[in-house]
Amino acid sequence: MINIYFVPENLELRDSSFTIILTGICSVSFLLIGIARFYNNRSIVTVFGVYLKQEGVEQVLKENMRLGSLSSILLNLSYFICSGLCIFLFCNQYLDWNWTQSMLTGNILPLLIFLIETIGMILTGWISGEQQHIGSTVTNVIIGNAVYAIVFSFLGLFWIMNPKFSVIFSIIFICLLGLKTVIRILKNGFLVFNKGVSWYYIILYFCTLEVLPIVVLYYCVEKNLWSQLSWI
């Protein structure tokens, strides 16, 4: 009888500890946002204000929050933390991956996406010889990350506190990621096209440096890495 009551107590303790750890990670994300606003009380208003703005973005940032400022860096660092947390929750609760698979995906995927979004545009500028018109596209990526640092932090908090609604939060997360990607591509596409970059290079960028790396990455992870980690 003692063993019968002992097992559920341990399981409940593990679930509680797991929630505490995730809540702590989410708290770090909110802490970074709070520090960013402490150093620049217009940082959050600025990033939301220029997120959908097409013209005069550089001037607004110059007057209110430079991209290299501490507030901008902290907001982007918060984005990597909270987006990784949401990816972990999606993989662990919705896809039912084990802890190791979910953790590695949550840690690696946000950085890989950021590299694809930034390095891809830089390479396109180098290939097309239009480097001087590409800098603003990287600005759009950084501003977008700052905005979604706040959005994903709240999403992650609600998700952790309400795991029974994991399916709903997973759908919301995927929709937000899709919205973020669509807005970024449209803004960057219109930006470089209006500056005289040929549509040929825009299509080349989208097909080879947006879609192809994601397809290759998914294939490699699904067919090779996860088969090796599934037993952990």
Short mmCIF file of C-alpha atoms in Angstrom, two decimals:
data_model
loop_
_atom_site.label_atom_id
_atom_site.label_comp_id
_atom_site.label_asym_id
_atom_site.label_seq_id
_atom_site.Cartn_x
_atom_site.Cartn_y
_atom_site.Cartn_z
CA MET A 1 0.00 0.00 0.00
CA ILE A 2 2.88 2.35 0.71
CA ASN A 3 4.28 1.87 -2.78
CA ILE A 4 0.87 2.55 -4.35
CA TYR A 5 0.65 5.98 -2.77
CA PHE A 6 4.33 6.73 -3.27
CA VAL A 7 4.28 6.60 -7.09
CA PRO A 8 1.67 9.32 -7.79
CA GLU A 9 3.34 11.63 -5.28
CA ASN A 10 6.61 11.43 -7.24
CA LEU A 11 4.86 11.99 -10.55
CA GLU A 12 3.10 15.06 -9.22
CA LEU A 13 6.36 16.44 -7.90
CA ARG A 14 8.04 16.03 -11.28
CA ASP A 15 5.21 17.82 -13.09
CA SER A 16 5.37 20.64 -10.58
CA SER A 17 9.15 20.96 -10.88
CA PHE A 18 8.89 20.92 -14.67
CA THR A 19 6.38 23.78 -14.59
CA ILE A 20 8.58 25.78 -12.21
CA ILE A 21 11.58 25.43 -14.54
CA LEU A 22 9.58 26.59 -17.57
CA THR A 23 8.09 29.46 -15.60
CA GLY A 24 11.59 30.50 -14.56
CA ILE A 25 12.74 30.58 -18.18
CA CYS A 26 9.70 32.64 -19.15
CA SER A 27 10.41 35.00 -16.23
CA VAL A 28 13.90 35.63 -17.60
CA SER A 29 12.34 36.71 -20.89
CA PHE A 30 10.02 39.16 -19.10
CA LEU A 31 12.94 40.39 -16.99
CA LEU A 32 14.95 41.26 -20.10
CA ILE A 33 11.96 43.12 -21.54
CA GLY A 34 11.57 45.03 -18.28
CA ILE A 35 15.26 45.98 -18.21
CA ALA A 36 15.05 47.10 -21.85
CA ARG A 37 12.16 49.38 -21.02
CA PHE A 38 13.95 50.63 -17.89
CA TYR A 39 16.93 51.83 -19.94
CA ASN A 40 14.67 53.26 -22.66
CA ASN A 41 11.03 53.83 -21.73
CA ARG A 42 10.16 54.32 -25.41
CA SER A 43 11.72 51.07 -26.61
CA ILE A 44 8.55 48.97 -26.64
CA VAL A 45 6.40 51.75 -28.12
CA THR A 46 9.05 52.35 -30.77
CA VAL A 47 9.36 48.76 -31.99
CA PHE A 48 5.59 48.35 -32.23
CA GLY A 49 5.31 51.72 -33.94
CA VAL A 50 7.83 50.98 -36.68
CA TYR A 51 7.01 47.27 -37.14
CA LEU A 52 4.45 47.90 -39.87
CA LYS A 53 5.98 51.19 -40.97
CA GLN A 54 7.58 51.14 -44.41
CA GLU A 55 9.09 54.61 -44.73
CA GLY A 56 11.21 56.60 -42.29
CA VAL A 57 12.05 53.61 -40.08
CA GLU A 58 15.72 54.53 -39.74
CA GLN A 59 14.90 58.08 -38.67
CA VAL A 60 12.42 56.93 -36.02
CA LEU A 61 14.93 54.45 -34.64
CA LYS A 62 17.66 57.05 -34.65
CA GLU A 63 15.52 59.38 -32.57
CA ASN A 64 14.06 56.81 -30.17
CA MET A 65 16.06 53.56 -30.07
CA ARG A 66 19.17 52.64 -32.01
CA LEU A 67 19.49 49.02 -33.11
CA GLY A 68 22.82 48.68 -31.32
CA SER A 69 21.48 50.03 -28.03
CA LEU A 70 21.19 47.93 -24.89
CA SER A 71 17.39 47.95 -25.08
CA SER A 72 17.41 46.57 -28.63
CA ILE A 73 19.91 43.85 -27.71
CA LEU A 74 17.91 42.82 -24.64
CA LEU A 75 14.64 42.64 -26.58
CA ASN A 76 16.23 40.42 -29.21
CA LEU A 77 17.82 38.23 -26.54
CA SER A 78 14.38 37.91 -24.98
CA TYR A 79 13.04 36.82 -28.37
CA PHE A 80 15.48 33.92 -28.59
CA ILE A 81 14.51 32.77 -25.09
CA CYS A 82 10.73 33.01 -25.41
CA SER A 83 10.56 31.70 -28.99
CA GLY A 84 12.75 28.77 -27.96
CA LEU A 85 10.42 28.15 -25.03
CA CYS A 86 7.36 28.14 -27.29
CA ILE A 87 9.08 25.80 -29.75
CA PHE A 88 9.95 23.48 -26.85
CA LEU A 89 6.33 23.46 -25.66
CA PHE A 90 5.08 22.85 -29.20
CA CYS A 91 7.41 19.90 -29.76
CA ASN A 92 7.00 18.39 -26.29
CA GLN A 93 3.25 18.79 -25.80
CA TYR A 94 1.78 18.95 -29.28
CA LEU A 95 4.15 16.74 -31.27
CA ASP A 96 4.81 14.53 -28.21
CA TRP A 97 8.58 14.54 -28.75
CA ASN A 98 10.78 13.53 -25.85
CA TRP A 99 12.52 16.09 -23.65
CA THR A 100 15.89 15.88 -25.44
CA GLN A 101 14.43 16.37 -28.90
CA SER A 102 12.26 19.27 -27.77
CA MET A 103 15.09 20.97 -25.88
CA LEU A 104 17.55 20.78 -28.76
CA THR A 105 14.95 22.07 -31.21
CA GLY A 106 13.99 24.95 -28.92
CA ASN A 107 17.63 25.95 -28.44
CA ILE A 108 18.82 25.63 -32.04
CA LEU A 109 15.87 26.52 -34.27
CA PRO A 110 15.47 30.24 -33.31
CA LEU A 111 19.15 30.87 -34.04
CA LEU A 112 19.02 29.00 -37.36
CA ILE A 113 15.95 30.96 -38.45
CA PHE A 114 17.65 34.22 -37.52
CA LEU A 115 20.73 33.26 -39.55
CA ILE A 116 18.59 32.36 -42.55
CA GLU A 117 16.69 35.65 -42.30
CA THR A 118 19.80 37.82 -42.06
CA ILE A 119 22.61 35.99 -43.85
CA GLY A 120 20.26 35.12 -46.71
CA MET A 121 19.62 38.79 -47.46
CA ILE A 122 23.30 39.68 -47.08
CA LEU A 123 24.27 36.96 -49.56
CA THR A 124 21.61 38.17 -51.97
CA GLY A 125 23.03 41.69 -51.75
CA TRP A 126 26.52 40.39 -52.40
CA ILE A 127 25.44 38.28 -55.38
CA SER A 128 23.34 41.06 -56.91
CA GLY A 129 25.80 43.85 -56.10
CA GLU A 130 23.07 45.71 -54.20
CA GLN A 131 24.64 45.60 -50.73
CA GLN A 132 23.73 49.23 -50.04
CA HIS A 133 20.02 48.41 -50.33
CA ILE A 134 20.06 45.36 -48.06
CA GLY A 135 20.82 46.96 -44.68
CA SER A 136 17.20 47.98 -44.10
CA THR A 137 16.03 44.38 -44.49
CA VAL A 138 18.20 43.30 -41.57
CA THR A 139 16.68 46.17 -39.59
CA ASN A 140 13.22 44.75 -40.30
CA VAL A 141 14.31 41.35 -38.96
CA ILE A 142 15.66 42.84 -35.73
CA ILE A 143 12.57 44.98 -35.16
CA GLY A 144 10.30 42.02 -35.87
CA ASN A 145 12.16 39.91 -33.31
CA ALA A 146 11.78 42.66 -30.70
CA VAL A 147 8.02 42.82 -31.27
CA TYR A 148 7.54 39.06 -31.07
CA ALA A 149 9.70 38.86 -27.95
CA ILE A 150 6.79 40.48 -26.14
CA VAL A 151 4.11 38.48 -27.96
CA PHE A 152 5.79 35.09 -27.46
CA SER A 153 6.60 35.85 -23.81
CA PHE A 154 2.91 36.25 -23.00
CA LEU A 155 2.01 33.26 -25.15
CA GLY A 156 4.59 31.11 -23.38
CA LEU A 157 3.33 32.19 -19.95
CA PHE A 158 -0.30 31.37 -20.77
CA TRP A 159 0.81 28.09 -22.36
CA ILE A 160 2.76 26.97 -19.29
CA MET A 161 -0.10 27.86 -16.95
CA ASN A 162 -2.72 26.09 -19.10
CA PRO A 163 -1.15 22.92 -20.57
CA LYS A 164 -4.58 21.39 -21.19
CA PHE A 165 -5.06 23.95 -23.98
CA SER A 166 -1.82 22.90 -25.66
CA VAL A 167 -3.51 22.27 -29.02
CA ILE A 168 -5.02 25.77 -29.09
CA PHE A 169 -1.74 27.45 -28.08
CA SER A 170 0.15 25.37 -30.65
CA ILE A 171 -2.15 26.58 -33.42
CA ILE A 172 -1.80 30.18 -32.22
CA PHE A 173 2.00 29.82 -32.16
CA ILE A 174 2.18 28.43 -35.70
CA CYS A 175 -0.16 31.18 -36.96
CA LEU A 176 1.99 33.86 -35.30
CA LEU A 177 5.15 32.39 -36.82
CA GLY A 178 3.48 32.35 -40.22
CA LEU A 179 2.30 35.94 -39.79
CA LYS A 180 5.79 37.03 -38.73
CA THR A 181 7.32 35.37 -41.78
CA VAL A 182 4.77 36.76 -44.24
CA ILE A 183 5.12 40.33 -42.91
CA ARG A 184 8.91 40.11 -43.03
CA ILE A 185 8.98 38.79 -46.60
CA LEU A 186 6.47 41.36 -47.83
CA LYS A 187 8.22 44.28 -46.13
CA ASN A 188 11.65 43.24 -47.33
CA GLY A 189 10.37 42.45 -50.81
CA PHE A 190 8.69 45.83 -51.25
CA LEU A 191 11.68 47.57 -49.69
CA VAL A 192 14.34 46.19 -52.02
CA PHE A 193 12.04 46.33 -55.06
CA ASN A 194 11.32 50.02 -54.48
CA LYS A 195 15.06 50.64 -54.24
CA GLY A 196 15.59 49.22 -57.71
CA VAL A 197 16.65 45.65 -57.00
CA SER A 198 15.54 43.34 -59.82
CA TRP A 199 12.62 41.01 -59.14
CA TYR A 200 14.87 38.21 -60.39
CA TYR A 201 17.10 38.50 -57.32
CA ILE A 202 14.08 38.67 -55.03
CA ILE A 203 12.75 35.38 -56.41
CA LEU A 204 16.24 33.89 -56.26
CA TYR A 205 16.52 34.86 -52.60
CA PHE A 206 13.12 33.51 -51.67
CA CYS A 207 13.54 30.16 -53.41
CA THR A 208 17.16 29.41 -52.53
CA LEU A 209 17.69 31.15 -49.18
CA GLU A 210 14.23 30.96 -47.57
CA VAL A 211 12.52 27.77 -48.71
CA LEU A 212 15.43 25.49 -49.60
CA PRO A 213 17.35 25.70 -46.28
CA ILE A 214 14.19 24.96 -44.29
CA VAL A 215 13.33 21.95 -46.45
CA VAL A 216 16.87 20.58 -46.22
CA LEU A 217 17.03 21.21 -42.48
CA TYR A 218 13.70 19.47 -41.88
CA TYR A 219 14.75 16.47 -43.95
CA CYS A 220 18.10 16.10 -42.17
CA VAL A 221 16.61 16.45 -38.70
CA GLU A 222 13.60 14.20 -39.32
CA LYS A 223 15.50 11.42 -41.08
CA ASN A 224 18.79 11.39 -39.19
CA LEU A 225 19.06 13.28 -35.91
CA TRP A 226 15.70 12.39 -34.39
CA SER A 227 16.10 8.69 -35.14
CA GLN A 228 19.29 8.75 -33.07
CA LEU A 229 17.75 10.74 -30.20
CA SER A 230 14.41 8.96 -29.99
CA TRP A 231 15.68 6.48 -27.43
CA ILE A 232 17.01 9.12 -25.01
#
